[in-house]
Amino acid sequence: GIQVEQSPPDLILQEGANSTLRCNFSDSVNNLQWFHQNPWGQLINLFYIPSGTKQNGRLSATTVATERYSLLYISSSQTTDSGVYFCAEQASGTYKYIFGTGTRLKVLA
Amino acid sequence: DAGVIQSPRHEVTEMGQEVTLRCKPISGHNSLFWYRQTMMRGLELLIYFNNNVPIDDSGMPEDRFSAKMPNASFSTLKIQPSEPRDSAVYFCASSLETWAEQYFGPGTRLTVT
């Protein structure tokens, strides 16, 4: 079946540091989303990015569909960036989004 | 738009009781998804509706679980009878089309004692 792997599983950063989160997927991608689950449990859309690069403030994402991976960049991290980051892939020909196991990020003040 | 609305936000019930979770999708969205999140299994899709019709319920764990979508603006997920292993956070999500960006509600945290 479709597999979505995220790395690293855990990450601790000092405020102001930059980081790169990676998502590898096993099947050709139709759609890909990045989410942030905040400490209160809410899942917040970050990017809808089946291919290419997008930027939103301090965050940016790149998906290389041909090589089956996506990267999420966080620059100048803030304590409010803490939480779990999920990528979810919707494989071609299906409607199901398969979620990765997440990267748990903690940003220290 | 208010986003996806779920109620209740928290539910504590005793084993054997019926539980009903509610979801109002974003207006104009024709696809609705119910997910369950646990520490052990992560986020898993339970059931998917398109234009109010259940398309795939293969993720529903047991016959104790049922879901309905009587109209485009309302869906329910019912567990009867509930068991402690049903304790989890249940999310509802909607999207404009099947192959489109999904938006999640705040979730319902269910505890079955």
XYZ file of N, CA and C in Angstrom:
666
model
N 0.819 -1.203 0.000
C 0.000 0.000 0.000
C 0.851 1.251 0.000
N 0.188 2.366 -0.094
C 0.876 3.651 -0.106
C 1.523 3.892 1.251
N 2.762 4.363 1.208
C 3.453 4.687 2.447
C 3.932 6.130 2.402
N 3.768 6.800 3.518
C 4.241 8.173 3.654
C 5.153 8.219 4.878
N 6.389 8.548 4.629
C 7.372 8.561 5.716
C 7.867 9.982 5.937
N 7.940 10.366 7.206
C 8.398 11.691 7.547
C 9.654 11.611 8.402
N 10.505 12.600 8.196
C 11.720 12.677 9.005
C 12.084 14.139 9.237
N 12.751 14.415 10.374
C 12.965 13.491 11.486
C 11.680 13.293 12.276
N 11.595 12.295 13.108
C 10.395 12.109 13.931
C 10.260 13.166 15.020
N 11.379 13.621 15.527
C 11.380 14.639 16.577
C 12.465 15.662 16.284
N 12.192 16.905 16.671
C 13.134 17.987 16.407
C 12.986 19.038 17.494
N 14.125 19.415 18.062
C 14.133 20.499 19.059
C 15.014 21.612 18.522
N 14.472 22.817 18.501
C 15.196 23.956 17.967
C 15.217 25.092 18.975
N 16.244 25.894 18.867
C 16.270 27.141 19.608
C 15.535 28.183 18.764
N 14.811 29.050 19.416
C 14.092 30.105 18.704
C 15.042 30.847 17.767
N 14.591 31.069 16.529
C 15.417 31.765 15.552
C 16.113 30.838 14.572
N 16.166 29.566 14.902
C 16.852 28.609 14.030
C 15.958 28.254 12.840
N 16.613 27.709 11.802
C 15.909 27.225 10.612
C 15.845 25.708 10.640
N 14.876 25.135 9.930
C 14.778 23.673 9.886
C 14.148 23.227 8.575
N 14.413 21.971 8.237
C 13.838 21.344 7.054
C 13.220 20.023 7.452
N 11.954 19.850 7.130
C 11.235 18.612 7.395
C 11.008 17.909 6.061
N 11.122 16.597 6.092
C 11.041 15.846 4.838
C 9.884 14.856 4.867
N 9.287 14.669 3.697
C 8.187 13.713 3.517
C 8.493 12.905 2.263
N 8.640 11.595 2.418
C 8.834 10.688 1.286
C 7.556 9.881 1.077
N 7.152 9.712 -0.178
C 5.949 8.927 -0.448
C 6.253 7.883 -1.517
N 5.488 6.804 -1.440
C 5.843 5.611 -2.219
C 5.138 5.520 -3.557
N 4.127 6.338 -3.780
C 3.362 6.222 -5.018
C 3.344 7.571 -5.728
N 2.989 7.541 -6.991
C 2.914 8.804 -7.729
C 1.814 9.662 -7.119
N 2.125 10.928 -6.925
C 1.260 11.790 -6.137
C 0.259 12.521 -6.999
N -0.967 12.594 -6.494
C -1.989 13.421 -7.114
C -2.051 14.772 -6.399
N -2.120 14.670 -5.083
C -2.123 15.877 -4.254
C -1.294 15.633 -3.008
N -0.777 16.721 -2.456
C -0.019 16.615 -1.223
C -0.294 17.850 -0.383
N -0.523 17.620 0.891
C -0.760 18.721 1.803
C 0.183 18.617 2.987
N 0.546 19.774 3.520
C 1.256 19.879 4.782
C 0.302 20.519 5.799
N 0.298 19.928 7.007
C -0.523 20.430 8.098
C 0.354 20.666 9.326
N -0.093 21.605 10.148
C 0.494 21.806 11.463
C -0.587 21.487 12.502
N -0.288 20.536 13.382
C -1.214 20.272 14.489
C -0.679 20.989 15.709
N -1.384 22.003 16.145
C -0.884 22.820 17.247
C -1.084 22.107 18.590
N -0.518 22.635 19.647
C -0.618 21.952 20.949
C -2.054 21.764 21.427
N -3.009 22.468 20.853
C -4.413 22.292 21.222
C -5.107 21.252 20.347
N -4.358 20.676 19.431
C -4.882 19.574 18.637
C -5.472 19.951 17.296
N -5.553 21.230 17.004
C -6.157 21.642 15.746
C -5.213 21.408 14.577
N -5.756 20.885 13.482
C -4.997 20.651 12.257
C -5.177 21.849 11.337
N -4.072 22.515 11.077
C -4.101 23.753 10.299
C -3.410 23.523 8.969
N -4.098 23.897 7.890
C -3.510 23.756 6.555
C -2.328 24.698 6.407
N -1.234 24.150 5.931
C -0.083 24.991 5.633
C 0.064 25.175 4.128
N 0.143 24.054 3.430
C 0.337 24.112 1.984
C -0.426 22.984 1.303
N -0.927 23.313 0.135
C -1.486 22.333 -0.791
C -0.537 22.364 -1.975
N 0.292 21.316 -2.117
C 1.444 21.456 -3.007
C 1.775 20.134 -3.691
N 0.999 19.755 -4.715
C 1.305 18.517 -5.431
C 2.617 18.582 -6.213
N 3.052 19.788 -6.523
C 4.346 19.945 -7.196
C 4.795 21.393 -7.055
N 6.085 21.619 -7.289
C 6.598 22.980 -7.286
C 6.912 23.508 -5.910
N 7.008 24.814 -5.815
C 7.401 25.492 -4.579
C 6.402 26.587 -4.247
N 6.084 26.686 -2.953
C 5.214 27.749 -2.470
C 5.823 28.349 -1.212
N 5.502 29.604 -0.977
C 5.998 30.264 0.231
C 4.856 31.016 0.894
N 4.893 30.975 2.235
C 3.925 31.731 3.014
C 4.637 32.245 4.260
N 5.092 33.472 4.184
C 5.812 34.058 5.314
C 7.120 33.324 5.570
N 7.260 32.846 6.798
C 8.498 32.136 7.172
C 8.504 30.686 6.716
N 7.414 30.225 6.197
C 7.315 28.840 5.764
C 7.353 28.748 4.248
N 7.977 27.699 3.772
C 7.923 27.393 2.352
C 7.945 25.885 2.185
N 7.468 25.430 1.027
C 7.427 24.003 0.761
C 7.776 23.747 -0.684
N 8.408 22.608 -0.906
C 8.766 22.173 -2.257
C 8.396 20.723 -2.396
N 7.718 20.382 -3.484
C 7.423 18.992 -3.802
C 8.062 18.644 -5.136
N 8.851 17.577 -5.129
C 9.443 17.047 -6.360
C 8.739 15.732 -6.634
N 7.679 15.810 -7.411
C 6.814 14.640 -7.609
C 7.561 13.492 -8.279
N 8.447 13.811 -9.214
C 9.155 12.755 -9.951
C 10.076 11.955 -9.044
N 10.535 12.591 -7.963
C 11.420 11.898 -7.023
C 10.693 11.521 -5.740
N 9.401 11.795 -5.672
C 8.521 11.354 -4.602
C 8.946 11.848 -3.226
N 9.175 13.158 -3.141
C 9.410 13.719 -1.825
C 8.936 15.163 -1.794
N 8.710 15.630 -0.576
C 8.345 17.012 -0.343
C 9.107 17.510 0.875
N 9.457 18.782 0.859
C 10.192 19.396 1.950
C 9.429 20.601 2.479
N 9.435 20.743 3.790
C 8.852 21.925 4.430
C 9.981 22.655 5.131
N 10.153 23.935 4.794
C 11.186 24.762 5.398
C 10.561 25.727 6.394
N 11.147 25.774 7.574
C 10.723 26.751 8.570
C 11.929 27.630 8.862
N 11.785 28.913 8.610
C 12.891 29.825 8.884
C 12.571 30.681 10.112
N 13.622 31.074 10.793
C 13.491 31.934 11.986
C 12.391 31.425 12.902
N 12.531 30.187 13.338
C 11.463 29.527 14.087
C 11.072 30.293 15.345
N 9.812 30.174 15.698
C 9.245 30.813 16.880
C 8.603 29.742 17.752
N 8.412 30.062 19.012
C 7.831 29.064 19.927
C 6.447 28.637 19.468
N 5.745 29.517 18.780
C 4.409 29.182 18.277
C 4.445 28.167 17.125
N 5.631 27.896 16.616
C 5.760 26.861 15.577
C 5.743 25.463 16.174
N 5.826 25.353 17.474
C 5.832 24.045 18.112
C 4.554 23.280 17.793
N 4.678 21.967 17.772
C 3.545 21.109 17.457
C 4.013 19.964 16.585
N 3.067 19.330 15.911
C 3.386 18.209 15.031
C 3.059 18.606 13.598
N 3.993 18.326 12.705
C 3.804 18.636 11.293
C 3.545 17.338 10.537
N 2.435 17.312 9.828
C 2.058 16.144 9.039
C 2.089 16.475 7.557
N 2.542 15.517 6.774
C 2.265 15.583 5.350
C 1.251 14.494 5.043
N 0.452 14.737 4.041
C -0.577 13.786 3.631
C -0.585 13.719 2.112
N -0.535 12.499 1.610
C -0.495 12.300 0.173
C -1.792 11.693 -0.325
N -2.253 12.223 -1.424
C -3.379 11.605 -2.130
C -2.797 11.043 -3.413
N -2.740 9.712 -3.484
C -2.110 9.078 -4.636
C -2.994 9.210 -5.869
N -2.353 9.132 -7.016
C -3.087 9.232 -8.277
C -4.146 8.151 -8.364
N -5.336 8.547 -8.812
C -6.402 7.584 -9.010
C -7.191 7.240 -7.761
N -6.837 7.866 -6.639
C -7.589 7.625 -5.402
C -8.039 8.947 -4.814
N -8.938 8.859 -3.861
C -9.388 10.059 -3.170
C -8.835 10.130 -1.759
N -8.249 9.031 -1.290
C -7.807 8.966 0.105
C -6.513 9.718 0.300
N -6.473 10.506 1.364
C -5.224 11.082 1.816
C -4.622 10.130 2.857
N -3.376 9.762 2.640
C -2.652 8.942 3.604
C -1.701 9.866 4.355
N -1.824 9.836 5.665
C -1.007 10.719 6.502
C 0.285 10.031 6.926
N 1.354 10.821 6.976
C 2.581 10.351 7.594
C 2.450 10.346 9.109
N 3.484 9.857 9.769
C 3.450 9.752 11.237
C 3.827 11.067 11.914
N 4.250 12.037 11.137
C 4.476 13.376 11.687
C 5.895 13.623 12.166
N 6.243 14.901 12.221
C 7.474 15.372 12.865
C 7.051 16.244 14.031
N 7.486 15.842 15.226
C 7.144 16.614 16.430
C 8.220 17.656 16.654
N 7.838 18.934 16.559
C 8.777 20.048 16.687
C 8.544 20.790 17.993
N 9.638 21.048 18.677
C 9.575 21.899 19.869
C 10.580 23.024 19.691
N 10.104 24.247 19.786
C 10.963 25.417 19.667
C 11.109 26.037 21.046
N 12.341 26.145 21.482
C 12.639 26.657 22.819
C 12.928 28.152 22.773
N 12.400 28.858 23.776
C 12.624 30.309 23.848
C 14.044 30.634 24.278
N -15.824 32.617 5.981
C -16.494 31.365 6.318
C -16.043 30.885 7.688
N -16.924 30.189 8.401
C -16.605 29.757 9.755
C -15.715 28.540 9.768
N -15.480 27.929 8.644
C -14.703 26.707 8.634
C -15.583 25.520 8.964
N -14.950 24.364 9.092
C -15.669 23.150 9.458
C -16.004 23.218 10.945
N -17.252 22.945 11.266
C -17.706 23.026 12.652
C -18.029 21.631 13.163
N -17.516 21.321 14.335
C -17.792 20.023 14.953
C -18.346 20.229 16.363
N -19.226 19.332 16.745
C -19.736 19.356 18.115
C -20.050 17.936 18.560
N -19.950 17.648 19.859
C -19.339 18.523 20.851
C -17.828 18.553 20.699
N -17.133 19.412 21.404
C -15.678 19.436 21.356
C -15.085 18.361 22.260
N -15.786 18.078 23.326
C -15.351 17.025 24.243
C -16.570 16.195 24.628
N -16.365 14.905 24.726
C -17.444 14.014 25.122
C -16.872 12.947 26.029
N -17.453 12.820 27.209
C -17.070 11.749 28.132
C -18.315 10.913 28.369
N -18.198 9.618 28.152
C -19.356 8.758 28.290
C -18.928 7.423 28.877
N -19.901 6.678 29.328
C -19.613 5.365 29.894
C -19.773 4.285 28.832
N -18.995 3.256 29.005
C -19.064 2.119 28.092
C -20.508 1.660 27.925
N -20.876 1.389 26.682
C -22.219 0.914 26.394
C -23.183 2.001 25.952
N -22.823 3.243 26.193
C -23.698 4.346 25.810
C -23.544 4.683 24.328
N -24.575 5.286 23.782
C -24.529 5.748 22.393
C -23.882 7.130 22.344
N -23.030 7.325 21.348
C -22.359 8.609 21.168
C -22.641 9.106 19.759
N -22.995 10.372 19.632
C -23.222 10.973 18.319
C -22.357 12.212 18.173
N -21.524 12.192 17.148
C -20.667 13.325 16.841
C -21.227 14.025 15.605
N -21.100 15.348 15.597
C -21.731 16.130 14.539
C -20.722 16.978 13.782
N -21.035 17.207 12.511
C -20.125 17.980 11.666
C -20.925 18.818 10.677
N -20.504 20.066 10.546
C -21.044 20.948 9.504
C -19.881 21.323 8.603
N -19.898 20.878 7.346
C -18.783 21.189 6.447
C -18.832 22.646 5.989
N -17.773 23.060 5.336
C -17.729 24.402 4.760
C -18.768 24.484 3.639
N -19.508 25.564 3.615
C -20.554 25.733 2.620
C -19.973 25.646 1.209
N -20.628 24.845 0.373
C -20.173 24.704 -1.006
C -19.249 23.527 -1.240
N -18.741 22.950 -0.164
C -17.892 21.773 -0.303
C -18.757 20.543 -0.531
N -18.347 19.681 -1.484
C -19.187 18.524 -1.775
C -18.608 17.217 -1.260
N -17.442 17.289 -0.618
C -16.823 16.073 -0.081
C -16.606 16.226 1.409
N -16.921 15.160 2.131
C -16.787 15.184 3.583
C -16.117 13.902 4.047
N -15.205 14.048 4.984
C -14.406 12.921 5.472
C -14.476 12.882 7.001
N -14.575 11.693 7.550
C -14.432 11.488 8.996
C -13.123 10.733 9.251
N -12.313 11.271 10.156
C -11.044 10.658 10.536
C -11.054 10.395 12.037
N -10.180 9.475 12.429
C -9.947 9.217 13.845
C -8.444 9.291 14.087
N -8.067 9.942 15.189
C -6.648 10.049 15.531
C -6.397 9.436 16.898
N -5.475 8.483 16.936
C -5.017 7.884 18.188
C -3.499 7.868 18.194
N -2.946 7.718 19.371
C -1.488 7.655 19.471
C -0.953 6.442 18.732
N -1.683 5.332 18.832
C -1.179 4.086 18.270
C -1.276 4.053 16.748
N -2.367 4.583 16.194
C -2.624 4.418 14.772
C -2.528 5.702 13.977
N -2.293 6.823 14.651
C -2.209 8.088 13.942
C -3.561 8.501 13.390
N -3.538 9.205 12.266
C -4.762 9.673 11.618
C -5.217 8.656 10.588
N -6.434 8.169 10.741
C -6.950 7.185 9.805
C -8.337 7.592 9.327
N -8.567 7.383 8.039
C -9.846 7.731 7.430
C -10.882 6.672 7.780
N -12.031 7.123 8.265
C -13.113 6.201 8.605
C -14.096 6.057 7.451
N -14.570 7.183 6.921
C -15.586 7.153 5.880
C -15.521 8.443 5.076
N -15.946 8.341 3.829
C -15.896 9.473 2.908
C -17.251 9.600 2.203
N -17.781 10.824 2.171
C -19.010 11.139 1.457
C -18.711 12.063 0.283
N -19.395 11.838 -0.815
C -19.351 12.769 -1.929
C -20.779 13.093 -2.322
N -21.099 14.386 -2.354
C -22.484 14.812 -2.634
C -23.489 14.069 -1.751
N -23.162 13.963 -0.475
C -24.011 13.384 0.575
C -24.106 11.864 0.516
N -23.441 11.232 -0.416
C -23.522 9.788 -0.582
C -22.255 9.141 -0.024
N -22.404 8.119 0.842
C -21.201 7.434 1.339
C -20.534 6.665 0.204
N -19.279 6.968 -0.033
C -18.557 6.343 -1.145
C -17.707 5.177 -0.656
N -17.070 5.365 0.490
C -16.184 4.323 0.997
C -16.231 4.342 2.513
N -16.725 3.258 3.089
C -16.762 3.147 4.552
C -15.848 2.016 5.033
N -14.885 1.667 4.228
C -14.011 0.545 4.571
C -13.155 0.811 5.805
N -13.019 2.061 6.177
C -12.247 2.397 7.357
C -13.033 2.348 8.652
N -14.314 2.179 8.572
C -15.147 2.089 9.771
C -14.767 0.807 10.491
N -14.366 0.911 11.755
C -13.770 -0.250 12.417
C -14.732 -1.399 12.660
N -15.954 -1.107 13.008
C -16.901 -2.178 13.327
C -18.313 -1.724 13.021
N -19.232 -2.674 13.090
C -20.645 -2.340 12.863
C -21.196 -1.392 13.924
N -20.473 -1.237 15.003
C -20.931 -0.302 16.039
C -20.853 1.141 15.553
N -20.069 1.356 14.488
C -19.899 2.690 13.930
C -20.819 2.866 12.725
N -21.479 4.020 12.661
C -22.285 4.347 11.485
C -22.199 5.846 11.246
N -22.361 6.241 9.997
C -22.298 7.658 9.650
C -23.387 7.973 8.640
N -23.903 9.187 8.745
C -24.928 9.635 7.824
C -24.638 11.055 7.380
N -25.174 11.389 6.223
C -25.094 12.763 5.747
C -26.434 13.084 5.099
N -27.409 13.505 5.888
C -28.759 13.716 5.368
C -28.872 14.892 4.400
N -27.942 15.850 4.512
C -27.935 16.969 3.566
C -26.526 17.520 3.453
N -26.359 18.480 2.580
C -25.014 18.981 2.262
C -24.358 19.731 3.405
N -25.122 20.066 4.433
C -24.552 20.891 5.498
C -24.485 20.170 6.843
N -24.661 18.851 6.860
C -24.683 18.181 8.154
C -24.337 16.703 8.003
N -23.489 16.231 8.915
C -23.157 14.814 8.956
C -23.024 14.383 10.413
N -23.330 13.117 10.668
C -23.164 12.560 12.005
C -22.349 11.277 11.939
N -21.605 11.042 13.001
C -20.899 9.779 13.207
C -21.406 9.232 14.540
N -21.952 8.026 14.502
C -22.562 7.449 15.695
C -21.826 6.184 16.087
N -21.643 6.026 17.380
C -21.039 4.806 17.930
C -22.035 4.234 18.930
N -22.454 3.005 18.674
C -23.439 2.378 19.537
C -23.267 0.861 19.519
N -22.910 0.239 20.651
C -22.538 0.847 21.923
C -21.065 1.251 21.932
N -20.737 2.252 22.695
C -19.353 2.705 22.762
C -18.523 1.797 23.681
N -17.219 1.738 23.405
C -16.272 0.952 24.185
C -15.058 1.822 24.504
N -14.327 1.483 25.581
C -13.153 2.293 25.942
C -12.148 2.438 24.803
N -12.002 1.420 23.961
C -11.017 1.511 22.872
C -11.446 2.483 21.777
N -12.666 3.007 21.862
C -13.105 4.035 20.916
C -12.599 5.423 21.307
N -12.009 5.521 22.463
C -11.485 6.814 22.919
C -10.438 7.321 21.931
N -10.639 8.523 21.447
C -9.774 9.088 20.402
C -10.253 10.507 20.123
N -9.544 11.173 19.218
C -10.036 12.443 18.686
C -10.605 12.165 17.300
N -11.836 12.587 17.084
C -12.508 12.363 15.809
C -12.578 13.694 15.059
N -12.023 13.678 13.862
C -12.013 14.875 13.024
C -12.946 14.706 11.839
N -13.564 15.802 11.479
C -14.318 15.895 10.241
C -13.558 16.862 9.337
N -13.513 16.561 8.054
C -12.858 17.437 7.089
C -13.746 17.556 5.858
N -13.630 18.679 5.167
C -14.379 18.828 3.921
C -13.486 19.420 2.849
N -13.883 19.192 1.604
C -13.137 19.748 0.481
C -14.113 20.116 -0.628
N -13.648 21.039 -1.459
C -14.501 21.549 -2.533
C -14.864 20.446 -3.517
N -13.876 19.654 -3.847
C -14.043 18.495 -4.704
C -13.249 17.361 -4.086
N -13.482 16.163 -4.591
C -12.795 14.990 -4.044
C -11.288 15.171 -4.070
N -10.771 15.645 -5.213
C -9.326 15.782 -5.367
C -8.918 17.218 -5.123
N -9.220 17.690 -3.941
C -8.925 19.083 -3.603
C -8.422 19.159 -2.172
N -7.992 20.326 -1.800
C -7.452 20.574 -0.477
C -8.514 20.306 0.592
N -8.113 19.563 1.633
C -9.030 19.254 2.719
C -8.846 20.245 3.862
N -9.953 20.607 4.476
C -9.957 21.510 5.626
C -10.573 20.766 6.806
N -9.873 20.800 7.937
C -10.282 20.027 9.094
C -11.021 20.886 10.109
N -11.971 20.262 10.774
C -12.604 20.872 11.917
C -11.729 20.746 13.147
N -12.187 21.303 14.274
C -11.371 21.303 15.492
C -11.305 19.953 16.185
N -12.150 19.018 15.775
C -12.136 17.687 16.372
C -13.032 17.564 17.590
N -13.417 16.322 17.869
C -14.141 15.969 19.090
C -13.285 14.967 19.847
N -12.932 15.333 21.069
C -12.160 14.406 21.906
C -13.143 13.536 22.678
N -13.154 12.239 22.351
C -14.065 11.287 22.969
C -13.335 10.426 23.982
N -13.886 10.367 25.171
C -13.366 9.488 26.213
C -14.486 8.566 26.653
N -14.240 7.271 26.533
C -15.213 6.267 26.962
C -14.638 5.544 28.169
N -15.340 5.632 29.287
C -14.816 5.034 30.537
C -15.492 3.695 30.846
